[in-house]
Structures are given as C-alpha cells and as structure tokens.
Short mmCIF file of C-alpha atoms and ligand atoms in Angstrom, two decimals:
data_model
loop_
_atom_site.label_atom_id
_atom_site.label_comp_id
_atom_site.label_asym_id
_atom_site.label_seq_id
_atom_site.Cartn_x
_atom_site.Cartn_y
_atom_site.Cartn_z
CA MET A 1 69.38 3.14 11.50
CA GLU A 2 66.80 2.62 14.26
CA ASN A 3 65.58 6.21 13.93
CA VAL A 4 65.34 5.86 10.18
CA GLU A 5 63.17 2.81 10.66
CA LYS A 6 60.94 4.67 13.11
CA LYS A 7 60.61 7.58 10.72
CA ILE A 8 59.74 5.30 7.79
CA ARG A 9 56.95 3.68 9.80
CA GLU A 10 55.57 7.03 10.89
CA GLU A 11 55.62 8.49 7.43
CA ALA A 12 54.19 5.36 5.82
CA LYS A 13 51.39 5.28 8.38
CA LYS A 14 50.60 8.93 7.72
CA LEU A 15 50.68 8.56 3.94
CA LEU A 16 48.29 5.62 4.09
CA ALA A 17 45.97 7.16 6.69
CA ASP A 18 45.76 10.41 4.70
CA LYS A 19 45.10 8.37 1.56
CA LYS A 20 48.05 10.04 -0.15
CA VAL A 21 49.21 6.64 -1.36
CA ASP A 22 47.46 3.33 -2.03
CA VAL A 23 50.38 1.18 -1.12
CA VAL A 24 53.81 1.56 0.41
CA VAL A 25 56.54 -0.65 -0.98
CA GLY A 26 59.19 -1.34 1.60
CA TYR A 27 61.03 -4.12 3.39
CA GLU A 28 59.92 -6.36 6.24
CA ARG A 29 61.79 -8.98 8.27
CA GLY A 30 62.50 -12.11 6.28
CA THR A 31 61.77 -15.60 7.53
CA LEU A 32 65.44 -16.48 7.87
CA PRO A 33 67.78 -14.70 10.29
CA LEU A 34 69.53 -11.60 8.89
CA THR A 35 67.22 -11.26 5.94
CA ALA A 36 64.58 -8.79 4.83
CA THR A 37 62.06 -9.17 2.08
CA PRO A 38 60.00 -6.73 0.03
CA VAL A 39 56.57 -5.96 1.47
CA PHE A 40 53.49 -4.13 0.24
CA ILE A 41 51.69 -2.23 2.98
CA THR A 42 48.14 -1.07 2.32
CA GLU A 43 46.79 -0.57 5.87
CA PRO A 44 48.17 2.14 8.18
CA ASP A 45 48.26 -0.36 11.05
CA ASP A 46 50.61 -2.62 9.13
CA ALA A 47 53.20 0.11 8.72
CA ASP A 48 55.00 -1.17 11.81
CA ARG A 49 56.09 -4.18 9.84
CA LEU A 50 58.49 -2.00 7.86
CA VAL A 51 62.18 -2.40 8.58
CA TYR A 52 65.28 -0.81 7.18
CA ASP A 53 68.87 -1.91 7.72
CA ALA A 54 71.82 -3.64 6.04
CA THR A 55 69.75 -6.75 5.36
CA CYS A 56 67.56 -4.95 2.83
CA VAL A 57 68.88 -6.01 -0.55
CA GLN A 58 66.46 -5.81 -3.49
CA ASN A 59 65.93 -2.66 -5.51
CA LEU A 60 62.28 -1.80 -4.87
CA ALA A 61 61.87 0.21 -8.07
CA LYS A 62 61.20 -3.14 -9.72
CA TYR A 63 57.96 -3.52 -7.76
CA VAL A 64 56.91 0.08 -8.31
CA HIS A 65 57.05 -0.56 -12.02
CA ASP A 66 55.23 -3.88 -11.67
CA ILE A 67 52.40 -2.33 -9.64
CA LEU A 68 51.96 0.74 -11.79
CA SER A 69 52.10 -1.08 -15.12
CA ALA A 70 49.65 -3.74 -13.92
CA HIS A 71 47.35 -0.94 -12.79
CA LYS A 72 47.65 0.83 -16.12
CA GLU A 73 46.82 -2.40 -17.92
CA ALA A 74 43.78 -3.04 -15.70
CA GLN A 75 42.50 0.50 -16.18
CA LYS A 76 42.29 -0.04 -19.91
CA LYS A 77 39.20 -2.17 -19.32
CA VAL A 78 37.50 0.43 -17.13
CA LYS A 79 34.94 3.02 -18.30
CA PRO A 80 36.42 6.53 -18.42
CA GLU A 81 34.22 7.78 -15.55
CA ASP A 82 35.29 4.86 -13.35
CA LYS A 83 39.03 5.23 -13.90
CA LYS A 84 41.06 5.34 -10.73
CA LYS A 85 44.49 6.65 -10.01
CA LYS A 86 46.94 4.59 -8.05
CA VAL A 87 49.76 6.19 -6.12
CA VAL A 88 52.68 4.14 -4.88
CA GLY A 89 54.83 5.10 -1.94
CA VAL A 90 58.29 3.58 -2.01
CA VAL A 91 61.14 3.35 0.43
CA ALA A 92 64.02 4.48 -1.71
CA ARG A 93 67.72 4.68 -1.08
CA GLY A 94 70.21 5.99 -3.63
CA CYS A 95 70.14 3.20 -6.18
CA THR A 96 66.38 2.69 -5.91
CA SER A 97 65.82 6.40 -6.51
CA ARG A 98 68.07 6.30 -9.57
CA SER A 99 66.07 3.42 -10.99
CA LEU A 100 62.90 5.43 -10.39
CA VAL A 101 64.48 8.31 -12.28
CA ILE A 102 65.27 6.00 -15.18
CA GLN A 103 61.73 4.66 -15.28
CA LEU A 104 60.42 8.25 -15.17
CA GLN A 105 62.80 9.31 -17.94
CA GLU A 106 61.57 6.38 -19.97
CA ARG A 107 58.02 7.60 -19.33
CA GLN A 108 56.82 4.49 -17.62
CA TYR A 109 54.60 6.50 -15.28
CA GLY A 110 54.22 10.02 -14.01
CA ARG A 111 55.97 11.70 -11.12
CA ASP A 112 52.55 12.13 -9.47
CA ASP A 113 52.04 8.36 -9.40
CA LEU A 114 54.86 8.18 -6.92
CA VAL A 115 55.71 9.27 -3.40
CA VAL A 116 59.36 8.73 -2.73
CA LEU A 117 60.21 8.05 0.88
CA GLY A 118 63.93 8.63 0.78
CA VAL A 119 66.30 6.80 3.12
CA PRO A 120 70.02 7.24 3.71
CA CYS A 121 71.99 4.09 2.97
CA ASN A 122 75.17 2.57 4.32
CA GLY A 123 75.08 -0.48 2.11
CA TYR A 124 73.72 -3.99 2.37
CA ILE A 125 75.15 -7.35 3.27
CA ASP A 126 76.18 -9.55 0.37
CA GLY A 127 74.85 -13.04 1.10
CA LYS A 128 77.65 -14.70 -0.83
CA LYS A 129 80.38 -12.84 1.09
CA MET A 130 78.61 -13.81 4.28
CA GLY A 131 78.62 -17.42 3.20
CA ILE A 132 82.36 -17.26 2.65
CA ALA A 133 82.98 -15.51 5.99
CA LEU A 134 81.08 -18.31 7.73
CA ALA A 135 82.68 -21.06 5.63
CA GLY A 136 79.25 -22.13 4.46
CA GLU A 137 77.84 -22.69 7.98
CA GLU A 138 74.12 -22.05 8.20
CA ILE A 139 73.11 -18.92 10.09
CA LEU A 140 70.95 -19.89 13.08
CA ASP A 141 70.58 -16.42 14.49
CA GLY A 142 72.06 -13.02 13.87
CA SER A 143 71.84 -9.35 14.65
CA LEU A 144 73.36 -6.11 13.46
CA THR A 145 75.49 -4.24 15.95
CA GLY A 146 76.44 -0.89 14.48
CA GLU A 147 79.71 -1.59 12.72
CA GLY A 148 79.35 -5.33 12.73
CA VAL A 149 77.22 -8.44 12.48
CA ALA A 150 76.88 -10.95 15.30
CA VAL A 151 76.09 -14.38 13.91
CA LYS A 152 75.33 -17.69 15.52
CA THR A 153 76.02 -20.87 13.60
CA SER A 154 76.31 -24.48 14.72
CA ALA A 155 80.07 -23.82 14.90
CA GLY A 156 79.54 -21.14 17.53
CA GLU A 157 79.20 -17.39 17.65
CA LYS A 158 81.08 -15.05 15.43
CA LYS A 159 81.44 -11.31 14.99
CA ILE A 160 82.06 -10.01 11.53
CA ALA A 161 82.95 -6.45 10.56
CA LEU A 162 80.23 -4.97 8.37
CA ASN A 163 82.76 -3.71 5.82
CA ASP A 164 83.96 -7.25 5.23
CA VAL A 165 80.55 -8.42 4.07
CA LEU A 166 79.06 -5.35 2.40
CA ALA A 167 78.35 -5.85 -1.30
CA ASP A 168 81.03 -4.57 -3.70
CA ASN A 169 78.64 -2.10 -5.28
CA CYS A 170 77.82 -0.67 -1.84
CA LEU A 171 81.45 -0.24 -0.83
CA THR A 172 82.12 2.05 -3.79
CA CYS A 173 78.66 3.58 -4.18
CA ARG A 174 78.55 7.16 -5.37
CA PHE A 175 74.86 7.79 -4.76
CA ASN A 176 74.05 6.21 -1.39
CA ASN A 177 71.56 8.97 -0.68
CA PRO A 178 68.42 9.39 -2.79
CA VAL A 179 68.69 11.59 -5.88
CA ILE A 180 64.95 12.34 -5.70
CA SER A 181 62.67 12.21 -2.68
CA ASP A 182 59.43 13.69 -1.40
CA LEU A 183 60.22 12.94 2.22
CA MET A 184 63.48 12.04 3.83
CA ALA A 185 63.68 9.58 6.72
CA GLY A 186 66.85 10.61 8.51
CA ASP A 187 69.91 12.63 7.57
CA ASN A 188 72.14 11.83 4.64
CA ALA A 189 74.53 8.93 5.15
CA PRO A 190 78.31 9.47 4.94
CA ALA A 191 79.94 9.05 1.53
CA LYS A 192 81.36 5.71 0.43
CA ALA A 193 84.64 5.09 -1.38
CA PHE A 194 83.18 6.12 -4.75
CA ASP A 195 86.52 7.25 -6.13
CA ARG A 196 87.31 3.54 -6.37
CA GLU A 197 84.18 2.57 -8.29
CA TYR A 198 86.00 1.62 -11.51
CA GLU A 199 89.04 0.03 -9.86
CA LYS A 200 88.10 -3.49 -10.91
CA VAL A 201 87.17 -2.49 -14.45
CA ASP A 202 90.47 -0.62 -14.80
CA ALA A 203 92.36 -3.69 -13.67
CA PHE A 204 90.40 -5.95 -16.00
CA GLU A 205 91.15 -3.69 -18.95
CA GLN A 206 94.84 -4.23 -18.31
CA LEU A 207 94.56 -7.99 -18.86
CA SER A 208 95.35 -9.49 -22.25
CA THR A 209 92.58 -10.19 -24.76
CA GLU A 210 92.89 -13.90 -24.12
CA GLU A 211 92.75 -13.49 -20.36
CA ARG A 212 89.64 -11.38 -20.64
CA TRP A 213 87.96 -13.84 -22.96
CA ALA A 214 88.87 -16.69 -20.61
CA TYR A 215 87.28 -14.86 -17.70
CA PHE A 216 84.18 -13.93 -19.66
CA THR A 217 83.61 -17.49 -20.85
CA LYS A 218 84.34 -18.92 -17.41
CA GLU A 219 81.78 -16.65 -15.77
CA MET A 220 79.13 -17.11 -18.42
CA GLY A 221 79.78 -20.84 -18.37
CA LYS A 222 78.24 -20.89 -14.89
CA CYS A 223 75.00 -19.28 -16.02
CA ILE A 224 72.00 -21.61 -16.12
CA ARG A 225 69.73 -19.11 -17.91
CA CYS A 226 67.24 -18.94 -15.05
CA TYR A 227 66.71 -15.24 -15.88
CA ALA A 228 66.52 -14.34 -12.21
CA CYS A 229 68.90 -11.46 -12.94
CA ARG A 230 66.54 -10.07 -15.51
CA ASN A 231 63.51 -10.54 -13.29
CA ALA A 232 65.17 -8.69 -10.44
CA CYS A 233 66.35 -5.81 -12.62
CA PRO A 234 64.32 -2.60 -12.33
CA SER A 235 65.41 -1.61 -15.82
CA CYS A 236 64.19 -4.91 -17.33
CA TYR A 237 60.51 -4.38 -17.83
CA CYS A 238 59.94 -5.13 -21.51
CA LYS A 239 56.62 -6.87 -22.07
CA VAL A 240 58.34 -9.31 -24.35
CA CYS A 241 61.98 -9.74 -23.51
CA PHE A 242 64.29 -10.66 -26.36
CA VAL A 243 65.13 -13.92 -24.60
CA GLU A 244 61.57 -15.13 -25.05
CA GLN A 245 61.16 -13.76 -28.54
CA SER A 246 60.70 -16.67 -30.93
CA MET A 247 59.73 -15.06 -34.25
CA PRO A 248 62.50 -14.48 -35.07
CA GLN A 249 64.49 -16.04 -32.28
CA PHE A 250 67.33 -13.79 -31.20
CA VAL A 251 69.14 -16.12 -28.86
CA GLY A 252 69.17 -19.85 -29.14
CA LEU A 253 68.45 -22.16 -26.21
CA SER A 254 70.82 -24.96 -27.05
CA ALA A 255 73.56 -26.33 -24.86
CA ASP A 256 76.08 -24.47 -27.00
CA HIS A 257 77.98 -22.09 -24.72
CA THR A 258 77.75 -19.28 -27.21
CA ASP A 259 73.98 -19.12 -26.75
CA THR A 260 74.45 -18.20 -23.13
CA GLN A 261 77.33 -15.86 -23.93
CA LEU A 262 75.18 -14.09 -26.47
CA PHE A 263 72.28 -13.86 -24.04
CA GLN A 264 74.55 -12.20 -21.50
CA LEU A 265 76.12 -9.85 -24.03
CA LEU A 266 72.71 -8.76 -25.19
CA ARG A 267 71.18 -8.34 -21.77
CA THR A 268 74.09 -6.44 -20.35
CA PHE A 269 74.22 -4.26 -23.44
CA HIS A 270 70.59 -3.39 -22.80
CA MET A 271 71.83 -1.72 -19.66
CA VAL A 272 73.82 1.04 -21.33
CA GLY A 273 72.84 4.17 -19.43
CA ARG A 274 70.29 2.15 -17.48
CA CYS A 275 72.24 0.17 -14.89
CA VAL A 276 72.53 1.89 -11.51
CA ASP A 277 74.80 -0.75 -9.98
CA CYS A 278 72.23 -1.70 -7.32
CA GLY A 279 73.51 -5.26 -7.37
CA SER A 280 70.03 -6.82 -7.45
CA CYS A 281 70.90 -9.14 -10.34
CA ILE A 282 74.02 -10.32 -8.59
CA SER A 283 72.27 -10.91 -5.30
CA VAL A 284 69.64 -13.16 -6.90
CA CYS A 285 71.99 -15.10 -9.17
CA PRO A 286 72.11 -18.69 -7.89
CA MET A 287 75.38 -19.38 -9.70
CA GLY A 288 77.43 -16.42 -8.56
CA VAL A 289 78.06 -15.09 -12.07
CA ASP A 290 80.21 -11.96 -11.93
CA LEU A 291 77.83 -9.71 -13.84
CA ARG A 292 79.13 -6.55 -12.23
CA ASN A 293 82.50 -6.68 -13.93
CA PHE A 294 80.70 -6.32 -17.26
CA LEU A 295 77.89 -3.96 -16.33
CA LYS A 296 80.33 -1.61 -14.69
CA LYS A 297 82.35 -1.37 -17.88
CA LEU A 298 79.29 -0.11 -19.75
CA ASP A 299 78.74 2.40 -16.98
CA LYS A 300 82.34 3.56 -17.21
CA ASP A 301 82.24 3.95 -20.97
CA ALA A 302 78.94 5.82 -20.94
CA LEU A 303 80.54 8.24 -18.52
CA GLU A 304 83.74 8.54 -20.54
CA LEU A 305 82.03 8.94 -23.89
CA PHE A 306 78.78 10.70 -23.03
CA GLU A 307 79.29 12.09 -19.52
CA ASN A 308 76.34 10.05 -18.39
CA ARG A 309 75.68 8.49 -15.01
CA ALA A 310 72.52 6.40 -15.22
CA GLY A 311 69.57 7.94 -13.39
CA ALA A 312 71.67 10.53 -11.60
CA LYS A 313 69.55 13.53 -12.61
CA MET A 314 65.93 13.89 -13.64
CA GLU A 315 66.85 16.39 -16.39
CA ASP A 316 69.31 14.05 -18.11
CA VAL A 317 68.40 12.39 -21.39
CA PRO A 318 69.30 8.70 -21.60
CA PRO A 319 72.66 8.53 -23.42
CA LEU A 320 71.48 6.38 -26.30
CA SER A 321 68.41 8.53 -26.91
CA THR A 322 70.46 11.56 -27.77
CA TYR A 323 73.71 12.54 -29.49
CA LYS A 324 76.16 15.33 -29.98
CA GLU A 325 77.43 16.27 -33.38
CA ASN A 326 80.97 16.11 -32.05
CA ASP A 327 80.64 12.75 -30.29
CA LYS A 328 83.95 10.91 -30.35
CA GLU A 329 84.39 8.80 -33.45
CA ASP A 330 87.93 7.50 -33.15
CA PHE A 331 86.58 3.97 -33.61
CA ILE A 332 85.46 4.72 -37.17
CA TYR A 333 87.56 2.87 -39.72
CA ASN A 334 89.06 5.23 -42.25
CA PRO A 335 91.27 3.51 -44.81
CA MET B 1 83.37 -22.61 -41.31
CA ALA B 2 85.28 -22.80 -38.07
CA GLU B 3 86.75 -26.15 -39.05
CA VAL B 4 88.43 -24.78 -42.17
CA ASN B 5 92.05 -24.11 -41.42
CA ALA B 6 93.63 -20.74 -42.09
CA THR B 7 96.23 -22.39 -44.24
CA ASP B 8 94.11 -24.45 -46.59
CA GLY B 9 92.22 -21.99 -48.70
CA TRP B 10 90.21 -20.35 -45.96
CA GLU B 11 88.59 -17.13 -47.03
CA PRO B 12 87.18 -14.69 -44.47
CA LYS B 13 83.42 -14.24 -44.51
CA ILE B 14 82.37 -10.69 -43.78
CA ILE B 15 78.88 -9.45 -43.15
CA ALA B 16 78.39 -5.82 -44.11
CA ILE B 17 75.29 -4.29 -42.58
CA VAL B 18 74.76 -1.11 -44.53
CA CYS B 19 72.42 1.81 -44.99
CA ASN B 20 70.25 1.78 -48.07
CA TRP B 21 70.78 5.44 -48.92
CA CYS B 22 74.52 5.67 -48.98
CA THR B 23 76.78 2.68 -48.55
CA TYR B 24 74.47 0.37 -50.45
CA ALA B 25 74.41 2.82 -53.32
CA GLY B 26 78.17 3.23 -52.91
CA ALA B 27 78.56 -0.52 -53.36
CA ASP B 28 76.39 -0.28 -56.45
CA LEU B 29 78.55 2.48 -57.82
CA ALA B 30 81.67 0.43 -57.19
CA GLY B 31 80.04 -2.34 -59.22
CA ILE B 32 78.93 -0.12 -62.09
CA SER B 33 82.36 1.51 -62.24
CA ARG B 34 83.97 -1.95 -62.28
CA ILE B 35 86.10 -1.22 -59.25
CA GLN B 36 87.49 -4.48 -57.95
CA TYR B 37 86.98 -5.46 -54.33
CA PRO B 38 87.28 -8.81 -52.54
CA PRO B 39 84.26 -11.10 -52.89
CA ASN B 40 84.35 -11.91 -49.17
CA VAL B 41 81.60 -9.57 -48.24
CA ARG B 42 77.88 -10.37 -47.89
CA ILE B 43 75.76 -7.27 -47.82
CA VAL B 44 72.70 -6.82 -45.64
CA ARG B 45 70.73 -3.68 -46.48
CA LEU B 46 68.81 -1.69 -43.92
CA PRO B 47 67.00 1.63 -44.24
CA CYS B 48 69.43 3.51 -41.99
CA THR B 49 72.24 2.82 -39.53
CA GLY B 50 69.80 3.98 -36.88
CA ARG B 51 67.82 0.84 -37.68
CA ILE B 52 70.81 -1.41 -37.07
CA ASN B 53 70.36 -3.12 -33.77
CA PRO B 54 73.73 -3.83 -32.14
CA PHE B 55 72.38 -7.35 -31.66
CA TYR B 56 72.66 -7.94 -35.40
CA VAL B 57 76.40 -7.50 -35.12
CA MET B 58 76.75 -9.94 -32.26
CA LYS B 59 74.34 -12.38 -33.89
CA ALA B 60 76.31 -12.31 -37.14
CA LEU B 61 79.46 -13.14 -35.19
CA GLN B 62 77.70 -16.02 -33.46
CA GLU B 63 76.35 -17.37 -36.72
CA GLY B 64 79.84 -17.66 -38.14
CA ALA B 65 80.85 -14.33 -39.65
CA ASP B 66 84.60 -13.82 -39.34
CA GLY B 67 84.09 -10.10 -39.37
CA VAL B 68 81.31 -7.54 -39.40
CA LEU B 69 81.21 -4.13 -41.02
CA VAL B 70 78.59 -1.51 -40.32
CA SER B 71 78.50 1.41 -42.68
CA GLY B 72 76.18 4.35 -43.18
CA CYS B 73 75.90 7.94 -44.29
CA HIS B 74 78.55 10.39 -43.17
CA PRO B 75 77.62 12.45 -40.10
CA GLY B 76 75.28 15.21 -41.17
CA GLU B 77 74.13 13.30 -44.26
CA CYS B 78 71.66 10.80 -42.82
CA HIS B 79 68.48 10.52 -44.86
CA TYR B 80 66.55 10.58 -41.60
CA LEU B 81 68.73 13.36 -40.24
CA THR B 82 69.96 11.83 -36.99
CA GLY B 83 69.93 8.04 -37.41
CA ASN B 84 73.68 7.81 -37.86
CA TYR B 85 74.39 10.09 -34.89
CA HIS B 86 72.42 7.75 -32.66
CA ALA B 87 74.06 4.74 -34.27
CA ARG B 88 77.49 6.23 -33.63
CA ARG B 89 76.79 6.23 -29.90
CA LYS B 90 75.57 2.63 -29.87
CA PHE B 91 78.50 1.37 -31.87
CA ALA B 92 81.09 3.31 -29.92
CA MET B 93 79.81 1.46 -26.87
CA LEU B 94 79.54 -1.87 -28.66
CA LYS B 95 83.05 -1.80 -30.09
CA ARG B 96 84.57 -1.10 -26.70
CA TYR B 97 82.38 -3.65 -25.00
CA LEU B 98 83.18 -6.52 -27.34
CA SER B 99 86.90 -5.81 -26.97
CA TYR B 100 86.47 -5.68 -23.22
CA VAL B 101 85.01 -9.18 -23.02
CA GLY B 102 87.95 -10.41 -25.06
CA MET B 103 86.79 -10.48 -28.68
CA GLU B 104 89.35 -9.32 -31.25
CA PRO B 105 88.63 -5.62 -31.90
CA ASP B 106 89.34 -5.94 -35.63
CA ARG B 107 86.39 -8.26 -36.18
CA THR B 108 83.91 -5.46 -35.70
CA ASN B 109 84.29 -2.43 -37.93
CA PHE B 110 82.38 0.75 -38.46
CA THR B 111 82.69 3.31 -41.17
CA TRP B 112 80.88 5.93 -43.25
CA CYS B 113 80.59 5.68 -47.00
CA SER B 114 78.37 7.77 -49.23
CA ALA B 115 76.59 6.90 -52.49
CA SER B 116 79.28 8.66 -54.51
CA GLU B 117 82.18 6.91 -52.82
CA GLY B 118 82.50 3.75 -54.88
CA GLU B 119 86.28 3.94 -54.53
CA ARG B 120 86.05 4.29 -50.81
CA PHE B 121 83.67 1.35 -50.57
CA ALA B 122 86.16 -0.87 -52.39
CA LYS B 123 88.96 0.38 -50.16
CA VAL B 124 86.99 -0.29 -47.00
CA ILE B 125 86.11 -3.82 -48.07
CA LYS B 126 89.72 -4.49 -49.01
CA GLY B 127 90.96 -3.11 -45.72
CA VAL B 128 88.46 -4.98 -43.56
CA THR B 129 89.06 -8.23 -45.45
CA GLU B 130 92.80 -7.92 -44.85
CA LYS B 131 92.34 -7.13 -41.18
CA VAL B 132 90.09 -10.15 -40.70
CA ARG B 133 92.32 -12.37 -42.80
CA ALA B 134 95.19 -11.50 -40.52
CA LEU B 135 93.15 -12.67 -37.53
CA GLY B 136 92.26 -16.01 -39.10
CA PRO B 137 88.93 -17.81 -38.78
CA ALA B 138 86.68 -16.63 -35.95
CA LYS B 139 86.69 -18.95 -32.94
CA LYS B 140 85.10 -16.86 -30.23
CA LEU B 141 81.34 -16.69 -29.86
CA VAL B 142 80.93 -18.97 -32.88
CA LYS B 143 78.08 -21.40 -32.51
CA THR B 144 79.08 -24.95 -33.38
CA LEU B 145 76.06 -26.96 -32.25
S1 SF4 C 401 66.97 -8.08 -20.99
FE1 SF4 C 401 66.48 -6.47 -22.43
S2 SF4 C 401 64.71 -7.24 -23.55
FE2 SF4 C 401 64.86 -8.41 -21.66
S3 SF4 C 401 63.57 -7.33 -20.21
FE3 SF4 C 401 65.67 -6.59 -19.97
S4 SF4 C 401 65.78 -4.75 -21.22
FE4 SF4 C 401 63.99 -5.92 -21.90
S1 SF4 C 402 70.67 -15.06 -12.41
FE1 SF4 C 402 72.71 -15.90 -12.81
S2 SF4 C 402 72.35 -18.01 -13.55
FE2 SF4 C 402 70.37 -16.91 -13.69
S3 SF4 C 402 70.33 -16.13 -15.81
FE3 SF4 C 402 71.19 -14.48 -14.53
S4 SF4 C 402 73.44 -14.79 -14.61
FE4 SF4 C 402 72.45 -16.68 -15.36
S1 FES C 403 69.99 7.10 -43.85
FE1 FES C 403 72.05 6.42 -44.07
S2 FES C 403 72.64 6.37 -41.98
FE2 FES C 403 70.61 7.16 -41.77
#
C-alpha cells in the first residue's frame, strides 16, 4: 500500500497545483494509534498528509456530496457573472466509487464536478473486532505489517492477522476496486470472497419467524437513535430527513420500542438499490447494532428481483425508478 | 386493540390503502350491487398506488392495524400509466423485507382490483380478513405507549 499512498500524494499535489480541483478529499492519520480520519486538502504542499491503508474506514462520498451541495446552495446567492465552479477530487476505493455513481445517477451533481482518484482496496479494520481481539485493552501504539497488525497495549504486545479484524463487508466485498475513476493509484487489488456475500442473509432466512423477530427486536433495542448511521451514510442526503419531519410526524420519539423499530425499518428501506455495503453506518454506531444483516437482505432481494447491484454501473437505472412489465408478481394476492 | 383477546369478540382491523381510479370504485360497485363483505376494513383512498409510500403500510401496522391491504389498477391499466408498475417493485421488496425481520407475511397484502370488479373486491376483503383473523391480534410493531 506504500506505493499507492505515494501515488495518491503525487496525483493530489498535481491536481491541486494545476488547479484541476479545488479540494481533494482523502484520509490523514488520526490522533489515536491505528486510525485515519477524513481530510480536505486545498494546498498542494499539504498533499503529503494523505494516507491510505487498512485504517481508512469512512466512505468519502459523503463529504463529496456535502461539499458540492453546500457549494450549489451558496452559488444561488451569487450574480450569474460571478458564479464559480467547484471541482472535488476524491480518493475512492470500490464502495466509495459506487456511492459516487449513485449520487451521479440521482443527479446530485455532474460528472465534471468530480475527479475520481481511484485506489485499490484490501479492506479496512473493524474497530469493534479489534476491541474484541484485544479484550477491550486500549491501543497504545500500533502498526500495519503486510498481512497483520502489531499492537501495543498495557497488557503487552500482540500480533493479529489482518483477516481476523477486517470488517465483514470487506471480507466478502465484490467491488474492492473502483467502478469509475479518472486516475488510478496502483494496480487493482486481488478479489475478496464475494461468492460468500449473502451467506449470513441466507442463514438468517432459514430461522423461524419468531427467531428472526427476536433478533430484529434485540438489535433495534440497542439503538439510541443518535442518527450517526444516517449521518455517515453517503446515500442519506435528504435536506429534511423523515426522522426530523414533524408535520406530519412519521416516526414517534417516545420510549416505545416500536418507534425505534419503525425508524430502522424506514431508514433501511430507504436503502433499496442505494446501499453499497461500505459499512460506514456500522463503523460509527456506538451501540453495535447489526444493521448489515438487514441492509444486505435488501441488496440480495434487489439483485434477485431486479438484477440490480447498487451503484455498480453508471448506465444502470436505480431499481425503484424503473420497472419491467414482466416483473415478478408472485406476492400478489389472488383469491 | 392489542389488549382484546382473540377469543372474546376480537375482530381484525384492516387498513386498505387503495387507488382512487380502480379499487376505490370497485368497492363502490360492491356497495351499489349489495355484495356483502366483512366490515373489518377501513379504506384509505389515494390517487394511485404509485403514490402509496411503503411507510404508510408500516405506519398503519404500528398504529394498530392487524392487517394492511394495498390494491390498485391491474398492470397495464394505471390511470397514470406506470404508477402501479413502480408500486409493484416497492411492494415486492417490502413484503419480503417485513417477513425477513420476522413479521407475519399474511399481515401485509397486495392485490389488483379494477372498478368493474365489485365481486373481486368483496372476495379479496373476505380472504384478507380470514387470513388476518387466523393470525389473531397484531402484537409485533404495535405501539402501546
Ligand atoms: S434516512 Fe431516508 S429520509 Fe433520512 S436522510 Fe436517509 S434517505 Fe433521507
Ligand atoms: S448509529 Fe447505531 S445507535 Fe445510532 S441511530 Fe444508528 S443504529 Fe441507532
Ligand atoms: S391509477 Fe390506479 S394504480 Fe395508478
């Protein structure tokens, strides 16, 4: 990954120096060991702050949308002759690029507002798995060593195999290389075990109705409605989200468990054909709610029913924005 | 509603969210033709199934409906040409999804019923009422606070 990092810095520097982009969205070292955090680089000299490795978690498409929509809003108040264009460069791996595709398909901005700096991806470290591997010990220092992670805690030093702590969505990722890019930093990464992507959903489907309901209510019972999952989601960009809508109010805010269950049903259902399984929502959830089990089901059904994989191809039409006359209708009640 | 026991005179409450141009008129026809159907259904009229947000279905279930029925024009007969085709996609997903999380599949029902199908409307309502009756009062996702 070192070469990839070098290439990203070079390209970012060039893009900024040549004024091809106004900002590059990427990752920089975080303040805690083994973390990275999103960064916005506007000066060529700052490009050396960019990093890229298994500690880079968040889907950066979120910030691309934030920047471009804020710019669009601001430009509304500007005289026509003074209007300025803003171009965003973004470090994009597979899932990020798919989210960009979705935002483009949903006409959030134009392809020329974007320079996609594609990166190959081998997956990122799931903080919660790491916590379990270290039995909750605080990480004092750490480094990535090819196939593993070397961590120092107060209990001593430990080596962990990367595969043991990679996020579930990364382990079975089908698109770990960008689906669109203007530049590519490095060669494509080797394929992941994508043939197993629906393994968990398949197993869950085999449970009884009561077992499934018990799991759903248990998971949603943990949720504290902080909305971090929504805020991290690159497909959640509505100006007024239904959760804040008060006239009429869609979801209640009482302590009744069904309010939270309904919130989750509605939000996840918003992701039909729009969830790329980047795992951002899961990584930010403070309560460890298993959102993936539910989002992945919607992904599986959209594939089964409409042959759709969210954001996989620019030419695709979002599955709920189109139809076929012979779409399956075996669920229609016909007495 | 949840506190009423299945054995002591409980009657299922069904919310039918229907299209104005077909099923609603179909219900009217059933009425005019004096075709009997169970009084368990409360009808909500919308301009087209394409206007029916899947949230309405889930919200109805939360607010205490024992069952929900969505009904619109037959494929190819939508007043707005494609509303029902789009709706069919949404509800195919929704039906599977609600079953997946562990709701009883028979509580959510979808059908087509045209303005001339008064008989069919009565049959659908009868059928759905029986299916929901067999399940008993809704317990899942029902708001009690
Ligand atoms: S949860 Fe739904 S309404 Fe809220 S921001 Fe996301 S897509 Fe929009
Ligand atoms: S991040 Fe987790 S706790 Fe917060 S609203 Fe989402 S699921 Fe609930
Ligand atoms: S007008 Fe009846 S379904 Fe569209």
